[in-house]
XYZ file of C-alpha atoms in Angstrom:
660
model
C 20.182 29.276 1.526
C 19.247 28.176 -2.271
C 17.856 31.308 -3.759
C 14.550 28.748 -5.562
C 14.175 27.264 -1.680
C 14.305 30.768 -0.653
C 11.517 32.306 -2.580
C 9.409 29.131 -1.850
C 9.403 29.576 1.168
C 8.669 33.093 0.893
C 5.422 32.490 -1.298
C 4.083 30.244 2.053
C 0.474 30.962 2.958
C 0.960 29.742 6.204
C 2.281 29.911 9.220
C 4.596 26.951 9.225
C 5.437 26.964 12.845
C 1.756 27.041 14.113
C 1.481 23.722 11.642
C 4.579 22.432 13.380
C 2.053 22.100 16.768
C -0.730 21.175 14.751
C 1.564 17.762 14.329
C 3.110 17.921 17.244
C -0.096 18.044 19.218
C 0.804 21.930 20.871
C 3.292 24.707 21.149
C 4.465 23.144 24.240
C 5.326 19.131 22.778
C 7.272 21.115 19.567
C 9.200 23.045 22.264
C 9.806 19.901 23.939
C 10.854 17.788 21.001
C 13.197 19.950 19.783
C 14.965 21.015 23.219
C 15.469 16.861 23.426
C 16.662 16.624 19.534
C 19.042 19.991 20.473
C 20.458 17.638 23.378
C 21.136 15.034 20.317
C 22.851 17.018 17.841
C 24.835 19.180 20.510
C 26.336 15.634 21.682
C 29.535 14.695 20.363
C 29.079 11.326 21.594
C 26.726 11.246 18.819
C 28.802 12.102 16.344
C 29.334 8.955 13.366
C 30.628 8.057 10.331
C 27.884 8.387 7.896
C 26.802 4.522 7.352
C 26.736 4.142 3.640
C 30.339 3.739 4.102
C 30.673 0.866 6.826
C 30.703 -2.752 6.638
C 27.782 -4.674 7.740
C 30.102 -5.727 10.759
C 30.997 -2.308 11.367
C 27.393 -1.131 11.588
C 25.963 -3.584 13.917
C 29.161 -2.318 16.746
C 27.750 1.487 15.732
C 24.478 0.732 16.591
C 24.883 -1.206 19.697
C 27.522 1.690 20.521
C 24.964 3.683 20.274
C 22.177 1.545 21.890
C 24.244 1.763 25.727
C 24.224 5.528 25.313
C 20.966 6.098 24.640
C 20.429 4.145 28.079
C 22.956 6.537 29.559
C 22.173 9.566 28.639
C 18.320 9.277 29.090
C 19.090 8.220 32.739
C 21.792 11.700 32.993
C 19.000 13.283 31.378
C 16.083 11.725 33.661
C 13.884 11.323 30.459
C 11.197 8.973 31.185
C 8.469 10.030 29.165
C 7.825 6.932 26.649
C 6.843 9.496 23.659
C 10.265 11.065 25.168
C 12.023 8.896 25.217
C 10.738 7.742 21.546
C 11.270 10.873 20.254
C 15.543 11.029 21.843
C 16.225 7.749 20.538
C 14.358 8.778 16.477
C 17.276 11.812 17.177
C 20.510 9.711 17.976
C 19.798 6.616 15.996
C 19.793 9.133 13.178
C 18.932 7.101 9.566
C 20.048 3.476 10.922
C 18.405 1.013 13.548
C 18.319 0.438 17.471
C 20.258 -2.919 18.370
C 17.568 -3.515 21.014
C 14.464 -2.269 18.776
C 13.106 -5.176 20.302
C 13.584 -5.289 23.688
C 11.747 -1.855 24.200
C 8.954 -2.242 21.286
C 7.966 -6.126 22.108
C 9.916 -7.727 24.619
C 8.952 -5.208 27.982
C 5.605 -4.105 26.390
C 5.000 -8.734 26.688
C 5.974 -8.550 30.009
C 3.799 -6.021 31.341
C 0.605 -7.058 29.174
C 1.522 -11.226 30.150
C 3.303 -11.151 33.025
C 1.104 -12.161 36.531
C 1.768 -9.645 39.695
C 5.456 -12.108 40.908
C 6.258 -12.688 37.261
C 6.282 -8.465 37.084
C 8.305 -8.137 40.209
C 11.084 -10.383 39.537
C 11.739 -10.177 35.723
C 10.497 -6.002 35.056
C 13.354 -5.041 36.819
C 15.880 -7.282 35.636
C 15.119 -6.156 31.831
C 14.981 -2.400 32.860
C 18.223 -2.438 34.383
C 19.416 -4.353 30.931
C 20.380 -7.831 32.949
C 18.037 -9.619 30.664
C 18.120 -8.230 27.055
C 15.232 -9.373 25.157
C 13.672 -10.308 22.011
C 10.428 -11.206 20.755
C 10.276 -14.896 19.028
C 7.370 -15.802 17.547
C 8.139 -16.535 13.756
C 9.819 -19.408 12.631
C 10.947 -20.617 9.223
C 8.036 -22.395 7.716
C 5.306 -20.368 9.314
C 5.453 -16.327 10.030
C 1.735 -14.725 9.643
C -0.130 -18.018 10.347
C 0.192 -18.088 14.360
C -1.474 -21.364 14.716
C 1.206 -22.868 12.127
C 3.680 -22.440 14.721
C 5.583 -25.457 15.527
C 7.820 -24.850 18.524
C 6.727 -27.091 21.927
C 6.307 -26.309 24.613
C 5.766 -30.427 26.800
C 4.552 -29.830 30.594
C 6.735 -32.459 32.904
C 4.770 -32.080 36.308
C 7.145 -34.671 37.832
C 9.962 -31.935 37.830
C 7.457 -28.923 37.512
C 9.274 -27.458 34.294
C 8.438 -26.981 30.720
C 10.882 -28.525 27.798
C 10.662 -26.574 24.548
C 11.965 -28.049 21.274
C 11.956 -27.374 17.778
C 11.087 -30.075 16.454
C 11.530 -30.197 12.583
C 13.325 -28.089 10.697
C 10.779 -25.987 9.207
C 10.398 -24.980 13.591
C 13.536 -22.839 14.175
C 12.630 -19.473 15.630
C 13.294 -16.890 12.171
C 13.650 -13.112 11.987
C 13.727 -11.566 14.897
C 15.743 -9.012 15.345
C 18.257 -8.714 18.200
C 17.781 -12.462 18.002
C 21.257 -13.414 16.402
C 23.708 -11.526 18.882
C 22.429 -8.983 21.148
C 19.469 -10.402 23.538
C 20.423 -13.039 26.863
C 16.234 -13.721 26.422
C 13.269 -14.588 24.251
C 9.959 -13.982 24.627
C 9.540 -17.382 23.068
C 5.671 -18.271 21.715
C 4.971 -21.889 21.572
C 2.310 -24.587 21.530
C 1.682 -25.272 25.180
C 0.990 -29.739 25.385
C -0.102 -30.925 29.093
C -1.653 -33.872 30.525
C -2.125 -34.441 26.839
C -3.618 -32.071 25.091
C -2.360 -29.166 22.984
C -3.904 -25.969 24.247
C -2.216 -23.580 21.352
C -0.238 -20.914 21.358
C 1.534 -19.344 24.565
C 4.511 -17.378 25.639
C 7.219 -18.585 27.632
C 10.517 -17.032 29.159
C 13.647 -18.570 27.777
C 17.110 -17.586 28.902
C 19.137 -18.342 25.681
C 23.000 -16.864 27.128
C 24.617 -16.257 29.816
C 24.533 -13.553 31.207
C 27.430 -13.255 32.128
C 29.524 -15.057 29.210
C 26.856 -14.358 27.048
C 27.720 -17.708 25.790
C 24.739 -19.571 24.382
C 23.207 -21.630 26.906
C 23.164 -25.726 26.691
C 20.173 -27.142 24.042
C 20.743 -23.387 22.115
C 21.420 -23.433 18.892
C 21.238 -19.138 17.968
C 22.631 -16.650 15.405
C 22.572 -14.300 12.749
C 20.109 -15.281 9.602
C 22.580 -13.069 7.443
C 22.616 -10.069 5.367
C 18.953 -8.733 4.073
C 17.260 -6.619 2.115
C 17.866 -3.651 4.319
C 18.047 -3.046 8.542
C 21.454 -3.792 7.664
C 22.813 -3.014 11.480
C 19.881 -4.945 12.944
C 21.175 -9.215 13.826
C 17.672 -10.868 13.235
C 18.437 -14.548 13.856
C 17.805 -17.950 14.226
C 17.190 -20.230 17.058
C 16.707 -23.719 17.389
C 15.998 -25.276 20.966
C 16.988 -28.671 22.425
C 15.138 -29.855 25.171
C 15.561 -26.778 26.579
C 14.036 -27.185 30.410
C 12.317 -23.822 32.157
C 10.626 -23.618 35.729
C 7.037 -23.580 35.149
C 6.851 -20.472 36.707
C 8.212 -19.070 33.133
C 5.163 -19.388 31.519
C 3.809 -15.748 30.946
C 0.532 -16.014 33.277
C -0.991 -13.513 34.069
C -4.203 -14.927 31.886
C -3.627 -18.570 31.085
C -2.220 -20.787 33.534
C -0.678 -24.382 34.192
C -1.244 -25.712 38.037
C 1.208 -27.407 39.189
C 0.130 -31.305 38.568
C -0.134 -29.764 34.661
C -3.879 -28.952 34.864
C -5.396 -25.696 32.514
C -6.235 -23.060 33.383
C -7.834 -20.801 30.171
C -7.241 -17.404 29.737
C -10.938 -15.123 29.832
C -10.045 -14.094 25.835
C -8.132 -15.851 23.642
C -7.314 -12.514 21.471
C -5.435 -11.631 24.626
C -2.195 -12.517 24.240
C -1.805 -10.383 20.224
C -2.465 -8.147 23.030
C 1.816 -6.535 22.228
C 1.401 -7.379 18.077
C -1.733 -4.909 18.376
C 0.056 -2.165 20.418
C 3.231 -2.192 17.764
C 0.567 -2.557 14.612
C -0.724 0.687 15.694
C 3.428 1.565 15.928
C 3.969 1.088 12.117
C 0.869 3.398 11.109
C 2.606 5.905 12.938
C 5.986 4.602 11.012
C 4.026 4.853 7.728
C 3.344 8.561 8.013
C 7.111 9.333 9.633
C 8.557 7.564 6.023
C 6.352 9.352 3.485
C 7.081 12.482 5.125
C 10.653 12.131 5.104
C 10.416 11.003 1.013
C 8.258 13.817 0.622
C 10.344 16.040 1.952
C 12.685 15.538 -0.031
C 11.588 15.263 -3.578
C 10.115 18.473 -2.938
C 12.561 20.138 -1.495
C 14.827 18.883 -4.000
C 11.638 19.641 -6.768
C 12.646 22.606 -6.266
C 16.200 23.851 -6.891
C 16.270 21.438 -9.666
C 15.514 22.367 -12.928
C 15.262 20.296 -15.945
C 14.526 21.150 -19.938
C 12.023 23.988 -21.203
C 7.840 24.620 -20.721
C 8.450 27.643 -22.920
C 11.254 27.800 -25.625
C 14.107 30.137 -24.772
C 13.613 30.651 -21.470
C 15.582 29.568 -18.714
C 14.596 26.067 -17.791
C 11.645 25.718 -14.415
C 11.680 23.859 -11.353
C 10.919 20.613 -12.104
C 8.157 20.645 -9.823
C 6.034 23.414 -11.943
C 5.518 20.590 -13.862
C 2.198 19.011 -13.350
C 3.357 15.437 -13.775
C 5.713 16.290 -10.657
C 2.809 17.649 -8.770
C 0.413 14.847 -9.674
C 3.031 12.185 -8.752
C 4.013 14.059 -5.374
C 1.143 16.240 -4.139
C -1.316 13.369 -3.174
C 1.258 11.455 -1.318
C 2.297 14.507 0.274
C -1.852 14.944 1.418
C -1.576 11.331 2.203
C 1.682 11.984 4.360
C -0.802 14.387 6.273
C -3.638 11.664 6.760
C -1.534 8.634 8.060
C -0.468 10.918 10.629
C -3.990 12.500 11.773
C -4.694 8.820 11.305
C -2.124 7.704 13.947
C -3.292 9.567 16.509
C -6.321 8.668 16.435
C -4.686 4.634 16.769
C -2.735 5.940 19.510
C -5.267 7.679 21.505
C -7.813 4.935 20.831
C -5.013 1.856 21.886
C -4.714 3.517 24.997
C -8.120 3.939 25.897
C -9.148 0.587 25.106
C -5.886 -0.541 27.141
C -7.064 1.057 29.561
C -10.381 -0.609 29.268
C -8.995 -4.017 29.232
C -6.698 -3.513 32.373
C -10.343 -3.260 33.304
C -11.352 -6.257 32.500
C -13.683 -4.999 29.667
C -12.678 -6.886 26.801
C -15.743 -5.174 24.680
C -14.106 -3.611 22.209
C -10.629 -5.630 21.716
C -11.630 -6.764 18.186
C -12.765 -3.585 16.471
C -9.477 -2.750 17.386
C -7.744 -5.824 16.646
C -9.245 -5.688 13.340
C -8.674 -1.769 12.907
C -5.038 -2.009 13.895
C -4.639 -5.012 11.498
C -6.336 -3.200 8.417
C -5.067 -0.101 8.704
C -1.317 -1.332 9.434
C -1.700 -3.194 5.884
C -3.285 -0.267 4.537
C -0.368 2.383 5.416
C 2.533 0.189 4.981
C 1.006 -0.531 1.157
C 0.689 2.751 0.254
C 4.402 4.298 1.821
C 6.061 1.538 0.348
C 4.947 2.301 -3.563
C 4.972 5.785 -2.145
C 8.498 6.227 -1.487
C 9.715 4.828 -4.623
C 7.360 7.085 -5.985
C 9.390 9.537 -4.634
C 12.565 7.902 -5.191
C 12.025 8.289 -8.893
C 10.749 11.398 -8.814
C 14.385 12.273 -8.203
C 15.497 11.126 -11.165
C 19.247 9.260 -11.605
C 20.123 10.818 -8.136
C 17.687 9.223 -6.129
C 19.380 6.163 -6.777
C 22.438 7.208 -5.167
C 22.533 6.269 -0.962
C 23.549 10.083 -0.619
C 19.567 11.036 -1.306
C 18.641 8.373 1.492
C 15.560 7.584 -0.569
C 17.137 3.775 -1.321
C 17.392 3.491 2.035
C 14.063 5.048 3.748
C 12.769 2.638 1.378
C 14.552 -0.897 1.906
C 14.264 -0.567 5.890
C 10.514 0.508 5.405
C 9.486 -2.309 2.920
C 9.621 -5.009 5.663
C 6.550 -4.060 7.148
C 4.501 -4.745 4.613
C 5.482 -8.259 5.683
C 6.455 -8.228 9.393
C 3.825 -7.944 12.935
C 0.975 -9.706 10.281
C 1.361 -10.193 6.209
C -0.542 -7.394 4.602
C -3.126 -9.850 2.924
C -3.608 -11.974 5.892
C -3.953 -8.564 7.958
C -7.013 -7.275 5.048
C -8.359 -10.761 5.606
C -8.598 -10.935 9.304
C -10.068 -7.579 9.247
C -12.219 -9.216 6.669
C -13.320 -11.670 9.336
C -14.586 -9.616 11.481
C -16.441 -6.906 8.488
C -18.398 -9.656 7.653
C -19.520 -10.953 10.768
C -20.002 -7.358 12.059
C -22.119 -7.197 8.834
C -24.360 -10.670 9.786
C -24.670 -9.508 13.264
C -26.104 -6.280 11.746
C -28.635 -7.875 9.179
C -29.969 -10.333 12.701
C -30.643 -6.976 13.698
C -27.948 -6.389 16.093
C -27.203 -2.550 17.244
C -23.139 -2.335 15.961
C -21.373 0.787 17.970
C -17.798 2.162 17.029
C -16.409 2.537 13.604
C -18.283 -0.297 12.513
C -21.812 1.519 13.133
C -22.227 2.162 8.825
C -23.548 -1.106 8.751
C -26.090 -1.321 10.832
C -29.543 -2.356 8.806
C -30.597 1.018 9.087
C -27.704 3.169 8.524
C -27.718 1.143 4.645
C -30.673 0.026 3.904
C -30.848 2.647 0.946
C -27.273 0.914 0.414
C -27.430 -1.425 -2.790
C -25.555 -1.208 -6.355
C -27.448 0.327 -8.836
C -27.613 1.081 -12.773
C -25.359 3.750 -13.769
C -28.280 5.317 -15.030
C -29.653 5.454 -11.171
C -26.900 6.878 -9.968
C -27.307 9.533 -7.123
C -26.286 13.122 -8.796
C -26.259 14.967 -5.245
C -22.412 13.878 -4.938
C -20.972 17.802 -3.918
C -17.245 17.169 -4.743
C -15.862 20.290 -3.074
C -17.366 19.354 0.489
C -15.623 16.671 2.235
C -18.546 15.559 4.310
C -20.295 13.936 1.311
C -17.198 12.683 0.004
C -16.757 10.907 3.439
C -20.437 9.788 2.790
C -19.969 8.559 -0.608
C -16.634 6.929 0.630
C -18.435 4.568 3.639
C -21.332 3.682 0.922
C -18.764 2.368 -1.239
C -17.049 0.149 1.934
C -21.057 -1.348 2.820
C -21.075 -1.954 -0.798
C -18.074 -4.092 -0.753
C -18.532 -5.857 2.795
C -22.065 -6.832 1.677
C -21.597 -8.326 -1.809
C -18.647 -10.137 -0.510
C -20.364 -11.382 2.774
C -23.652 -12.539 -0.019
C -21.199 -13.813 -2.179
C -19.752 -16.580 -0.051
C -23.596 -17.171 1.525
C -23.617 -18.166 -2.013
C -21.207 -19.985 -2.145
C -21.863 -21.836 1.489
C -24.791 -23.648 -0.084
C -22.435 -26.200 -2.878
C -18.741 -25.689 -0.625
C -17.527 -25.261 2.593
C -17.058 -22.343 5.333
C -13.214 -22.619 4.033
C -13.592 -23.571 0.483
C -16.682 -20.087 0.197
C -13.680 -18.015 2.231
C -10.807 -18.645 -0.205
C -13.382 -18.209 -2.948
C -14.245 -14.728 -2.130
C -10.903 -14.316 -0.550
C -10.055 -10.824 -3.823
C -13.336 -9.227 -3.294
C -12.613 -9.230 0.479
C -9.526 -7.895 0.980
C -10.841 -5.169 -1.825
C -14.095 -4.262 0.704
C -10.922 -3.864 3.868
C -8.990 -2.087 1.880
C -11.891 0.333 1.095
C -13.162 -0.340 4.709
C -9.896 1.219 5.704
C -9.959 4.026 2.830
C -13.190 4.696 4.293
C -11.753 5.045 7.811
C -8.799 7.531 6.828
C -11.182 10.160 4.873
C -13.370 10.180 8.217
C -10.566 10.756 10.150
C -8.572 13.347 7.572
C -12.178 15.192 7.459
C -12.422 15.158 11.080
C -9.332 16.624 11.445
C -9.878 19.456 9.252
C -12.932 20.412 11.182
C -10.686 20.672 14.532
C -8.556 23.171 12.599
C -9.351 26.961 13.816
C -6.101 29.169 11.598
C -7.917 29.794 8.957
C -5.070 29.782 6.841
C -4.280 26.012 8.254
C -7.490 24.925 7.430
C -7.979 26.318 4.123
C -4.244 24.397 3.113
C -5.653 21.064 5.038
C -8.811 21.640 3.119
C -7.654 21.381 0.261
C -4.740 18.283 0.875
C -8.171 16.138 2.079
C -9.910 17.065 -0.295
C -7.270 16.116 -3.203
C -6.553 12.691 -1.181
C -10.509 11.811 -1.310
C -10.635 12.937 -4.939
C -6.984 11.219 -6.068
C -8.786 7.761 -4.179
C -11.565 8.191 -5.823
C -9.939 8.553 -9.709
C -7.620 5.245 -8.363
C -11.038 3.289 -7.478
C -13.078 5.385 -9.993
C -14.781 1.270 -11.427
C -16.126 0.788 -7.392
C -17.780 4.420 -7.184
C -19.382 3.687 -10.528
C -20.208 0.394 -10.231
C -22.007 0.945 -7.155
C -24.193 3.940 -8.263
C -22.827 6.501 -6.015
C -21.115 8.801 -9.378
C -21.514 9.364 -12.960
C -18.924 9.499 -15.695
C -19.413 13.082 -15.995
C -19.160 13.798 -11.864
C -15.246 11.248 -12.725
C -14.232 13.560 -15.142
C -15.125 16.540 -13.012
C -13.056 15.112 -10.115
C -9.420 14.864 -12.646
C -10.070 18.632 -13.777
C -10.690 19.463 -9.831
C -7.555 17.728 -8.893
C -5.874 19.528 -11.753
C -7.019 22.720 -9.452
C -5.575 21.911 -6.749
C -2.412 20.572 -7.360
C -1.767 24.497 -8.822
C -3.962 25.759 -5.571
C -1.039 23.841 -3.891
C 1.686 24.109 -5.742
C 2.774 27.672 -3.705
C 3.036 26.149 -0.031
C 4.411 22.868 -0.983
C 7.570 23.343 0.127
C 6.138 25.007 3.888
C 4.029 21.831 3.567
C 7.056 19.656 4.141
C 9.157 21.979 6.076
C 5.880 21.843 8.909
C 7.203 18.358 9.072
C 10.275 19.655 10.750
C 12.600 17.373 10.381
C 16.316 17.895 11.498
C 18.482 17.460 8.088
C 20.808 15.502 11.152
C 17.565 13.067 11.208
C 16.977 13.156 7.227
C 20.295 12.565 5.841
C 19.398 13.104 2.597
C 21.716 15.270 0.655
C 18.667 15.921 -1.627
C 16.548 17.058 0.950
C 18.992 19.559 2.501
C 17.119 22.144 3.664
C 18.731 24.940 2.922
C 18.241 23.496 -1.303
C 22.548 23.863 -1.881
C 21.951 19.929 -2.906
C 25.047 19.657 -5.518
C 27.986 21.204 -4.175
C 27.008 18.460 -0.503
C 26.387 15.448 -3.328
C 30.157 16.582 -4.970
C 31.400 16.355 -0.862
C 29.706 13.353 -0.418
C 31.254 11.074 -3.399
C 34.612 12.139 -2.759
C 34.165 10.112 1.053
C 33.578 7.406 -0.391
C 35.856 4.077 0.771
C 37.287 3.433 -2.661
C 38.524 7.280 -3.374
C 41.050 6.939 -0.123
C 43.953 6.013 -3.070
C 44.534 7.408 -6.120
C 45.080 3.832 -7.486
C 43.520 1.226 -6.290
C 45.041 -2.012 -4.967
C 43.550 -4.196 -7.965
C 44.801 -1.949 -10.456
C 48.300 -3.269 -9.394
C 47.112 -7.178 -9.090
C 44.881 -7.353 -11.604
C 44.252 -4.948 -14.689
C 48.622 -4.320 -14.789
C 49.369 -7.955 -14.850
C 46.762 -8.673 -17.593
C 48.324 -6.156 -20.113
C 51.651 -7.984 -20.076
C 49.422 -11.537 -20.123
C 47.688 -10.222 -23.489
């Protein structure tokens, strides 16, 4: 064990194990998670070559092998609980992605949520037994987030009671679905439904794309891999071109919308029902944001504790780089953010399951709020995490650029989350549409409930942008409840300003033009709403914690998160008269104090995430802190070092000499 990292752990003021229990949801859950992880760690079948040293084809092969292994092992161990399955897979796949990822995350949930009982009885057993291996084909070459612009068609033919699916243009070719290129034999395809001469918009259809035995593409199906990408090296993201592909009428997923044998269309009770799977995945992405940022923070903070560089005092030993205030200022707000996102993720999961239960019972009243919240928080957390991982990488200096640090892989594998399942700016605008609608309802005297209830007229009568001189001095910058309040007021003000600006524009512009003319303000309003929600949920979680030492350190983290957010957006708070300049300066001083207060607990706080070394796969983030020995060992394993003299010397360099 590196003596620096040992000393860091001895200096901690709280019990790491107890905080791990809080993050896991209780000691029993921690115990069970570790049991599941140890099943993988002790299993020789999951020993593998470092993917950094493999070709793309080898990495895909390794991912498929592991997917097949995981399925068999989960059955062997009798692991059936969804959270436990996720935990097992998360450990087994290591730093790579699962070949059948979309089968579990999108394909099966789509069948569950969109099949009528008869369809579910027929198809779910096939999907659960992997006779059907599926993906979710929505995005096209020409359209992604703008779902209504998708061009794939499904035209009903009453003579044969079949749908005829086509990709009518080059831009309508399905593009990007994971597992589509080589792995899947079925896809849930989103297509424009045409029947009796009318287009009824997007609907989901189950389409077989490959033979169940030979795995060869079926007639009319042109399918393949889209080629190398920024990350997700082992995943076969694919393309799909449909050429007059006929499927039975029953292959339209008909839990909500239906087409009768004669072609009559019966519409669903809520237009948003088709997007249930996307809401689920967006909620999951909030959790992925928390995990990715937690990993990056673990690596950089452990490394910063063992890396010594430069001098603070002349002639004295080189200090740990974690002792530099600038390093703390880069990293500790990100650590606070990782904790905040973890608690937001817990809230999203609970909310999704609760509202899903209501939907099953025919109550759709909370679906719009869930849809807006999932869209906004997906964008908010992925943007912050994406930028944060890169800050962590750069904070490791040159070694952060090496794949041995794991940070380049964490970055390239996380960054698509800003685009997939809804491009972030569009997600923020979707949330804004909901917020403006709620604001108008509140102005009209309707009583709002849920997380937007702060927009109720009575609640924000006093919320008006004021001259700075008239600003309130009542904000206690050390009181989390007081900070939640000004985050709430900031959100309400920005929503009101955007809504009023649109109203003004409507006097001489169309609805669409007025919306586009205020899009920047609308995104800021959504961002402020999401920021408020995160500060509020983090504060509420801290209030639930009974252990004094943990309550103290998490209060410091929550305070740092809230105050750092104010300094980054000080213009909003000053313009609205919510703070005055002296208070903003006071906040800067308080942040410096919090960095010093958190310094002794930094390593313990990342230890509490409880990432196993094999899961992190980072030389810099090792639990024992023995970085340099293992970095040298890692480098020597590079395939370029398999021979002392590379063949290129004899092929090109040696002949070159004789030609000069």
